[in-house]
Coordinates of C-alpha atoms in Angstrom, one line a residue:
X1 CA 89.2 32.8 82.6
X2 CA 91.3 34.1 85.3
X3 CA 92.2 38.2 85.5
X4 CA 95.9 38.5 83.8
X5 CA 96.4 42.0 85.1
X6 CA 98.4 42.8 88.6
X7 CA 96.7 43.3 91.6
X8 CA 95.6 47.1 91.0
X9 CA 98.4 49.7 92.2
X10 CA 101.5 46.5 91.3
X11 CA 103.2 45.7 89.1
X12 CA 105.1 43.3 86.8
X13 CA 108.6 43.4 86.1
X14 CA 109.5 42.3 82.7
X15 CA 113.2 41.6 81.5
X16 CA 113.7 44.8 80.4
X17 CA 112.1 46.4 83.7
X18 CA 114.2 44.4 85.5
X19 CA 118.0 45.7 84.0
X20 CA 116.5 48.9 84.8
X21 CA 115.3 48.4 88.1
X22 CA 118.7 47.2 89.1
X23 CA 120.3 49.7 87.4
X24 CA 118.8 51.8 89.9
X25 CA 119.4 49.4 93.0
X26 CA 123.2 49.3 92.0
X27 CA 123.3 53.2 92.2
X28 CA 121.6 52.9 95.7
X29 CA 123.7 50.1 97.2
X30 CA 126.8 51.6 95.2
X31 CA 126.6 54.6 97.2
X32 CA 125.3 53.4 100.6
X33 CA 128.6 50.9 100.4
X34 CA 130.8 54.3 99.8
X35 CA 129.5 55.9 102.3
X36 CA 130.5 52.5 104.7
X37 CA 126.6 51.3 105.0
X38 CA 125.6 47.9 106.1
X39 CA 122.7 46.0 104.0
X40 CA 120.2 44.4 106.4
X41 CA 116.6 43.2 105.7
X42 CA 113.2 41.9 107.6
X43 CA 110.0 40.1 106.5
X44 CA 107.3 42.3 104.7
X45 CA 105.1 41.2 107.7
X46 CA 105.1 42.8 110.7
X47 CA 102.6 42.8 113.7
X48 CA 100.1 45.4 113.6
X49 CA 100.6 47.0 116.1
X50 CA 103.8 47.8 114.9
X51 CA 102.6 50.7 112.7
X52 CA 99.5 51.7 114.6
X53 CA 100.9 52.7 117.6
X54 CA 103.9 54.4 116.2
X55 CA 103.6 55.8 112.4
X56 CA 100.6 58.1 112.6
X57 CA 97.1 58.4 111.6
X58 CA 97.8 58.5 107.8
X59 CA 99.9 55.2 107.3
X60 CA 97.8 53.7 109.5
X61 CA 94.4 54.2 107.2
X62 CA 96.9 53.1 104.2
X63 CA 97.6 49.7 105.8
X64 CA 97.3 46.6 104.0
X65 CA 96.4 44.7 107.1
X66 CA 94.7 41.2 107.7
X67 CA 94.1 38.6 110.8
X68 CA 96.2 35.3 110.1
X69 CA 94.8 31.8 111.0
X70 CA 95.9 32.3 114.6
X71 CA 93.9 35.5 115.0
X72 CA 97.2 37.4 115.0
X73 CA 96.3 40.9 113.4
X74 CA 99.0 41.4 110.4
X75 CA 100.1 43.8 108.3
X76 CA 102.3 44.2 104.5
X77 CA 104.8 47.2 105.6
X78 CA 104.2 50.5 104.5
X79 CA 107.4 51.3 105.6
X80 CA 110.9 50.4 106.7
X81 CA 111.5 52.7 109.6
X82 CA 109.4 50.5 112.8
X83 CA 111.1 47.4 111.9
X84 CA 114.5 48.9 111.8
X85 CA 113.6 49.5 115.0
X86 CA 112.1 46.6 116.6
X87 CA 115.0 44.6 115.3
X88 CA 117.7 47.1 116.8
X89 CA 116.0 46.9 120.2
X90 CA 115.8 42.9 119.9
X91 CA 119.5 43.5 120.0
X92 CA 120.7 46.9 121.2
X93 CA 122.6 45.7 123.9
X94 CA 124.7 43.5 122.0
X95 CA 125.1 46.3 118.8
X96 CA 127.9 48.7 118.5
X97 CA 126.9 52.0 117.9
X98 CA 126.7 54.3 115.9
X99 CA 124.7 51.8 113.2
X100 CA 124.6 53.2 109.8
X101 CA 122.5 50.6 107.7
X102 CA 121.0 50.6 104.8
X103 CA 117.6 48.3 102.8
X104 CA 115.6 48.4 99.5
X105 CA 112.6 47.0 101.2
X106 CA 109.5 46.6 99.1
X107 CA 106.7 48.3 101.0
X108 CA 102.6 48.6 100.2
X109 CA 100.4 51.8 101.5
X110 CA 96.7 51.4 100.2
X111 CA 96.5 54.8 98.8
X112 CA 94.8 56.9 96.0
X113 CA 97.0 56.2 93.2
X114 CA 98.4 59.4 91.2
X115 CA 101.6 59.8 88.7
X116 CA 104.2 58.4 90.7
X117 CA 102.1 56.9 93.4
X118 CA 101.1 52.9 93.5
X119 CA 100.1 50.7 96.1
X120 CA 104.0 49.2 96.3
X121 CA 106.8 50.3 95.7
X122 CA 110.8 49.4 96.6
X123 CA 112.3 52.0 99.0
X124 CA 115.8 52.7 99.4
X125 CA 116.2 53.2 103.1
X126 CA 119.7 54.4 104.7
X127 CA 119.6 55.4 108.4
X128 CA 122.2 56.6 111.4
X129 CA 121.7 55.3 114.7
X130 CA 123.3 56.3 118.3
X131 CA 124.8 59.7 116.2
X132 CA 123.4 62.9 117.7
X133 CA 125.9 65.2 116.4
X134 CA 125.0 67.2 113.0
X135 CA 127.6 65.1 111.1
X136 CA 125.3 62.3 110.9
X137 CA 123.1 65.0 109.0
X138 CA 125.7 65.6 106.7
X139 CA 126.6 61.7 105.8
X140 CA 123.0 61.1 105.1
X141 CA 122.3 64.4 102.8
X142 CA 125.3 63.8 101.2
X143 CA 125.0 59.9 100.4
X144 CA 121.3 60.8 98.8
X145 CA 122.3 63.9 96.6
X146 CA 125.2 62.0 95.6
X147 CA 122.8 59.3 94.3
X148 CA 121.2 61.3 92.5
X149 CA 123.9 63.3 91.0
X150 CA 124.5 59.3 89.9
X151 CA 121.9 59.2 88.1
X152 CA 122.7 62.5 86.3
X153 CA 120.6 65.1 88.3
X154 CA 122.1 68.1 89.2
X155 CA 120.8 71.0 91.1
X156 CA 119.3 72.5 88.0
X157 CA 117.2 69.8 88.3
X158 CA 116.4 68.7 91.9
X159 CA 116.6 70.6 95.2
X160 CA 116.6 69.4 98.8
X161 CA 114.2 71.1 101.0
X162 CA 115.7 71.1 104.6
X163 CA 113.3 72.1 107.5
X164 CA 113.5 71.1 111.8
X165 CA 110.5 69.7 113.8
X166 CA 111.8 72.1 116.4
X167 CA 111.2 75.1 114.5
X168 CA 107.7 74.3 113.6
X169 CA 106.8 73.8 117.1
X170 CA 108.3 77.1 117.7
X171 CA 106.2 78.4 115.6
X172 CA 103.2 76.4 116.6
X173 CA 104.1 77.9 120.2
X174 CA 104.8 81.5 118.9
X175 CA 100.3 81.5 117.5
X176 CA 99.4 80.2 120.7
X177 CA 98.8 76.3 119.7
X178 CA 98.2 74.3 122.4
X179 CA 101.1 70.9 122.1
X180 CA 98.5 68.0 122.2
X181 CA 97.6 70.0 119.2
X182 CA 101.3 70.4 117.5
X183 CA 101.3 66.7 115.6
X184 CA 97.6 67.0 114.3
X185 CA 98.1 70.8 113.0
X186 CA 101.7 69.3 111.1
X187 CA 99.6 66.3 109.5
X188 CA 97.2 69.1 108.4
X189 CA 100.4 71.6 107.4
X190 CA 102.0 68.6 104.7
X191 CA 99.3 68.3 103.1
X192 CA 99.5 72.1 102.3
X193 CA 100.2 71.4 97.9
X194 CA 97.6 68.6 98.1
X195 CA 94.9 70.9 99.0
X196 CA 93.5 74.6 98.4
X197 CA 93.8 77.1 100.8
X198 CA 90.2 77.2 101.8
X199 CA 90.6 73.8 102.2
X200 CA 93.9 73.6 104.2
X201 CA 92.4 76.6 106.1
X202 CA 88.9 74.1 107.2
X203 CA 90.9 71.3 108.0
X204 CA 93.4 73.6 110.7
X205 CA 90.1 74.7 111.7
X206 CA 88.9 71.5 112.4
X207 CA 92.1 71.3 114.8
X208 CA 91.1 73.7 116.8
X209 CA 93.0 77.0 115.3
X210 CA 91.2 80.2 115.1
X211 CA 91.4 82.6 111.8
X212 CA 93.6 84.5 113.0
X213 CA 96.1 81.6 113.9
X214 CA 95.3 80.2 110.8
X215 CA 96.3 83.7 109.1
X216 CA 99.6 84.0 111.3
X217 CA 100.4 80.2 110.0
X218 CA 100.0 81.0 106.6
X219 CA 102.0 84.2 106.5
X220 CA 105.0 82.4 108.6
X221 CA 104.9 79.6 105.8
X222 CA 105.4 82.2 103.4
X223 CA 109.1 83.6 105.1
X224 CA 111.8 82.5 102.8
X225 CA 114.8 82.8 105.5
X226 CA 116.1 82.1 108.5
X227 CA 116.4 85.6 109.0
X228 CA 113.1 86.3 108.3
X229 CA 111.9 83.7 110.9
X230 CA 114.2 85.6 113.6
X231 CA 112.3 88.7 113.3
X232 CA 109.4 87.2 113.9
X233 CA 110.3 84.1 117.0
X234 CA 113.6 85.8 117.7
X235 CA 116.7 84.4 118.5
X236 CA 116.3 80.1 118.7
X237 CA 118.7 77.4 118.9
X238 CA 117.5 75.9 116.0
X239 CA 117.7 78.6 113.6
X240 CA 121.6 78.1 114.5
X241 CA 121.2 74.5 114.2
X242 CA 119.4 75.4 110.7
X243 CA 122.2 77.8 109.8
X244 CA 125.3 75.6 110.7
X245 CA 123.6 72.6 108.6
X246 CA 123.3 74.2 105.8
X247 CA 127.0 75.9 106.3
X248 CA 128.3 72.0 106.3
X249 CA 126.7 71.1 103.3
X250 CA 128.1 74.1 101.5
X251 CA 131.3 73.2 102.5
X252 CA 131.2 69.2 101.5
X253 CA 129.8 70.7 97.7
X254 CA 126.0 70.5 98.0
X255 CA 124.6 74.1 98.7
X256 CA 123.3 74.7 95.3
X257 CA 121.1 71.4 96.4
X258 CA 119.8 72.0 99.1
X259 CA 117.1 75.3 100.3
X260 CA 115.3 76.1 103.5
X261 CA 112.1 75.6 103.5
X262 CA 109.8 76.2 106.2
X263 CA 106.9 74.4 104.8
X264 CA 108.5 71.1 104.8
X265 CA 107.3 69.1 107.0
X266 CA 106.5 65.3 106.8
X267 CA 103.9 63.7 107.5
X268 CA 105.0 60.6 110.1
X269 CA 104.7 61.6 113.6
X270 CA 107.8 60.5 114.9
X271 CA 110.5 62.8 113.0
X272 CA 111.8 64.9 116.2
X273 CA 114.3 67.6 114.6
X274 CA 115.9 67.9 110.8
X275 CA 112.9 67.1 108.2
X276 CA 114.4 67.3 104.3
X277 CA 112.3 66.3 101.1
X278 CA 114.3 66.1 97.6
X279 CA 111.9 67.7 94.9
X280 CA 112.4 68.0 90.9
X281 CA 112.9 72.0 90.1
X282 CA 109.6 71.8 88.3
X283 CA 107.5 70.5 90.9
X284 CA 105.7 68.4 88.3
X285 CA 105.7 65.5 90.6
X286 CA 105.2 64.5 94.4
X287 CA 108.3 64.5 96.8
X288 CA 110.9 61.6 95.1
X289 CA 112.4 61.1 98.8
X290 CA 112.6 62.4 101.8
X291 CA 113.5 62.0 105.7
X292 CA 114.7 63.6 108.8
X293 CA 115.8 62.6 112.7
X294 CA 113.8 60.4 114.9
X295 CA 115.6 60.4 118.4
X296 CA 112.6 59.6 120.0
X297 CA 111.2 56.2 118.0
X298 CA 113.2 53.1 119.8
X299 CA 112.1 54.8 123.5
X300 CA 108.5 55.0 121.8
X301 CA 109.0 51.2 121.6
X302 CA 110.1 50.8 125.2
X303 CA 113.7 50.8 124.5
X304 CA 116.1 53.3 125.7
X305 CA 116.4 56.6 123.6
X306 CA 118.5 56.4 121.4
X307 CA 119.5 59.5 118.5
X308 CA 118.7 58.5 115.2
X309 CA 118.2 60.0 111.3
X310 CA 116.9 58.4 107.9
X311 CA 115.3 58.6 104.6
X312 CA 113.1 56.9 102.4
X313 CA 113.5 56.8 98.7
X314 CA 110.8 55.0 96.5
X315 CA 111.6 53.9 92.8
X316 CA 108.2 54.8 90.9
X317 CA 108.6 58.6 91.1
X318 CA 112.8 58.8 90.3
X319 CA 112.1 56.8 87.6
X320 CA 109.3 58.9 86.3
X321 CA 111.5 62.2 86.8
X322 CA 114.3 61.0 84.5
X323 CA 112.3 59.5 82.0
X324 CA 110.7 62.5 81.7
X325 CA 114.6 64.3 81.8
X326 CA 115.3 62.0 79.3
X327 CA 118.0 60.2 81.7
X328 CA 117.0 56.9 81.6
X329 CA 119.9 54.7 79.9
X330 CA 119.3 52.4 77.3
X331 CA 119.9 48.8 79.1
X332 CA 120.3 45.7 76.7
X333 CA 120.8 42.1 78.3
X334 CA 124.1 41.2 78.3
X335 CA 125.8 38.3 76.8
X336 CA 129.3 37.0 76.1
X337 CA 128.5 34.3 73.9
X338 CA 125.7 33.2 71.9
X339 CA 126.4 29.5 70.9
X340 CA 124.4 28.2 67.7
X341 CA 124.6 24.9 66.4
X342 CA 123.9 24.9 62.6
X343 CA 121.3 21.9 62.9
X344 CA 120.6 19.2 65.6
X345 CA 123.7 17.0 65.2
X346 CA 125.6 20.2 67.0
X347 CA 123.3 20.4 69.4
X348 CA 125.4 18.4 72.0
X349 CA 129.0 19.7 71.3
X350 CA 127.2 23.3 71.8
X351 CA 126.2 22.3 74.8
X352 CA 129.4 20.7 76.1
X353 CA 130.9 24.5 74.8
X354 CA 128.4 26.7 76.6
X355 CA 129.4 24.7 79.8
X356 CA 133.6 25.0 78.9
X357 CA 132.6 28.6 78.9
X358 CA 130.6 29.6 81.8
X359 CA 133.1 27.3 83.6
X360 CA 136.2 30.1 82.3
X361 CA 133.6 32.7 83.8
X362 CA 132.2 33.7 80.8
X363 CA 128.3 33.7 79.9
X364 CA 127.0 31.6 77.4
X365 CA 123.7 31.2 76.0
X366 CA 123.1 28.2 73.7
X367 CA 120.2 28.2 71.2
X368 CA 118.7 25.1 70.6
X369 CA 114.8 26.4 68.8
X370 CA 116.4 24.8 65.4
X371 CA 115.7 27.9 64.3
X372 CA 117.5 28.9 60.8
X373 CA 120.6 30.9 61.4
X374 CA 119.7 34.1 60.3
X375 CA 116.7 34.4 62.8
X376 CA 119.2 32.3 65.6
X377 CA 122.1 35.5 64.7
X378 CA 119.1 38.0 65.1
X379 CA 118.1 36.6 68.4
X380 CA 122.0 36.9 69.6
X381 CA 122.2 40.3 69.0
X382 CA 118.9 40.9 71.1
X383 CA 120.0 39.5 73.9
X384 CA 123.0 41.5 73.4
X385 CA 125.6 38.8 73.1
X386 CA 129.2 40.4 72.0
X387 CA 130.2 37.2 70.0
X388 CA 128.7 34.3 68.5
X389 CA 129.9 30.6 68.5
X390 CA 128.8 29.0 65.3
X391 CA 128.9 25.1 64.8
X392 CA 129.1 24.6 60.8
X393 CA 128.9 20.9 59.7
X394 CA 132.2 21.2 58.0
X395 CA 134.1 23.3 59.9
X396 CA 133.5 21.2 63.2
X397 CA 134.2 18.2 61.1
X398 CA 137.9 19.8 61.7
X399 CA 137.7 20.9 65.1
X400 CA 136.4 24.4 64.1
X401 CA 134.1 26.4 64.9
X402 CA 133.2 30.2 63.1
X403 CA 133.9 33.1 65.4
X404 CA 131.6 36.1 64.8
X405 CA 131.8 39.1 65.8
X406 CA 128.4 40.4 66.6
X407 CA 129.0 44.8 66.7
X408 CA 131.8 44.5 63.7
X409 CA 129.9 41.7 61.8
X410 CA 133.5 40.0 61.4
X411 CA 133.9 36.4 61.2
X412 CA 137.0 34.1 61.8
X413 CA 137.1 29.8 61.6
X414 CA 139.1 28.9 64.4
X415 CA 140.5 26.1 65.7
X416 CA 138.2 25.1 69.0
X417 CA 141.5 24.4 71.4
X418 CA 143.3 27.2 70.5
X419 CA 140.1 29.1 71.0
X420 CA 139.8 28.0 74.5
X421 CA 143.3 28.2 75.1
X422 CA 143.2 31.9 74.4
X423 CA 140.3 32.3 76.5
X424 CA 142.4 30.5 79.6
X425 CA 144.7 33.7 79.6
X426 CA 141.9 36.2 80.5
X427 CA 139.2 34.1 82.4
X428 CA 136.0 36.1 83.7
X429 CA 137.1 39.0 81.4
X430 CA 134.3 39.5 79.3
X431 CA 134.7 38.9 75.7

């Protein structure tokens, strides 16, 4: 017999998963499209190449990656970010800039699987490109913490940890860390909570830092402020940069969000300036999103530079943080009208009435399982319809049919013209 069970690390997504699955993609594209986002897409296979080149070391041993029948080396995206790219410089010429687009790509990453980690996910993706000013910063913080306040998080609950590439070469610099070794030591650095310190202290040895570098790191990861970090490198234009950003997000109404953190990081090796991860207050689970500036990623690809920022944020762990909140809504399917013929003779004039009302813009689902009516009412109120069309011998006999209402448990014969009639005043209303 064949194996029933999902490819290890997927999943299935039942009715039920499904109304909540795009519960949570109607928050996402609800708030990109406030926030005057275009929705664009790709193909889940890309080249190679694509990722191997360009992401990093870690994404590339995650690939899901295969040769096709014309010895073409493939790969299932990890991530959304290097096609973004390759199709804006198919057409960066002819685009007007600044692009702010947004995707809910479904990506794969062969990984060690954890709570809130599988081997796919669906990622909502909203990015700025051709901006270089902070403002773009702003838009993008803003649009994610005002999804999540969507959802009903507020900053008791979640806080955005805001960090810049630049500073963490300035510190690199500051120990005396040779640059080729810069991106390796960061790599190293974000997996600081996924490791202990003896171990994150072997593996920046392995890079090539001596103990006391190491010891320097780890006491510079453990300053709090921006102040702090000016005694120590002194005066930088990114600790301004730092100080201004989160200045602007005070003022738009998310500083009790957002925190400096100097450990932040992220782990793909093209982020160039701001880096942020979003975190639940009780640290319970991995990062639910996260993102930063890339201004050096399309000229990577042989395309002229061009300033851009992002994030990426997956659906497994949000929906794991407010389950656990105790956020999650209750979703029923949704019906207007259940339509039940009292035995097979009604069958056909139920379904001649279904079809009168999805043609006023209504929904209808008709029940033909000849089941009795008790069991045929029980089944409309589990799909959640709001009223039920019943087709009695003797009351369609007179043109009738019995009206009930399925949350009051009320019940009216009417006559079926003036029925529809009624309906003609309010079409696509709902019932």
């Amino acid at each position: 017999m064949a194996d029933l069970q999902p490819v290890k690390g997927t999943r299935d997504f039942y009715p039920q998963d499904m109304r909540l699955r795009n519960w949570l993609f109607d928050i996402w594209r609800r708030t990109a499209h406030r926030f005057g986002f275009e929705e664009y897409d790709a193909c889940v296979l890309e080249s190679e190449e694509l990722y191997v080149r360009k992401a990093g070391d870690e994404i590339t041993g995650q690939l899901y990656n295969f040769e096709d029948k014309g010895g073409r080396r493939i790969a299932l995206r990890p991530e959304m970010t290097p096609s973004l790219a390759r199709m804006i410089l198919q057409r960066q010429k002819a685009l007007n800039f600044p692009l702010k687009w947004f995707s809910i790509p479904q990506c794969f990453r062969y990984e060690r699987m954890t709570r809130g980690r599988k081997r796919e996910h669906y990622q909502w993706n909203m990015d700025i490109v051709g901006q270089a000013a902070q403002s773009a910063e702003v838009e993008i913080i803003s649009a994610l913490l005002s999804a999540l306040q969507a959802m009903g998080l507020g900053s008791e609950h979640v806080v955005l940890h805001l960090n810049d590439r630049r500073l963490l070469n300035a510190v690199l610099d500051h120990l005396g860390v040779p640059q080729p070794a810069h991106l390796p030591v960061m790599v190293v650095m974000d997996k600081r909570d996924k490791v202990s310190p003896a171990q994150l202290g072997e593996l920046l040895a392995e890079q090539g830092l001596a103990p006391v570098q190491v010891a320097g790191l780890n006491r510079i990861l453990g300053m709090a402020t921006l102040d702090a970090l000016q005694g120590e490198l002194g005066a930088l234009p990114v600790l301004d940069d730092l100080r201004r950003l989160l200045e602007l997000l005070e003022r738009v109404g998310f500083g009790a969000y957002v925190a400096f953190d100097i450990a932040i990081v992220r782990g793909l090796s093209y982020y160039t300036g701001t880096v942020f991860e979003v975190r639940d207050r009780g640290a319970a689970l991995r990062a639910i999103c996260g993102g930063g500036r890339y201004d050096s990623l399309l000229s990577a690809y042989g395309g002229e530079s061009i300033p851009a920022i992002g994030f990426g944020f997956g659906d497994v762990v949000i929906l794991e943080l407010l389950s656990d909140l105790g956020l999650l809504p209750t979703l029923r399917s949704d019906v207007d009208y259940a339509v039940i013929p009292f035995s097979g003779q009604q069958a056909e004039p139920a379904m001649e009435l279904g079809q009168r009302l999805r043609q006023l813009g209504f929904s209808a689902n008709a029940d033909f399982s000849g089941r009795k009516l008790k069991r045929a009412l029980q089944h409309a109120d589990e799909i959640g319809a709001r009223h039920a069309l019943l087709l009695m011998p003797e009351e369609w006999a007179r043109g009738e049919v019995v009206l009930r209402d399925m949350r009051s448990h009320t019940e009216a014969r009417v006559a079926v013209d003036a029925f529809f009639e009624g309906l003609r005043s309010r079409p696509g209303q709902g019932a």
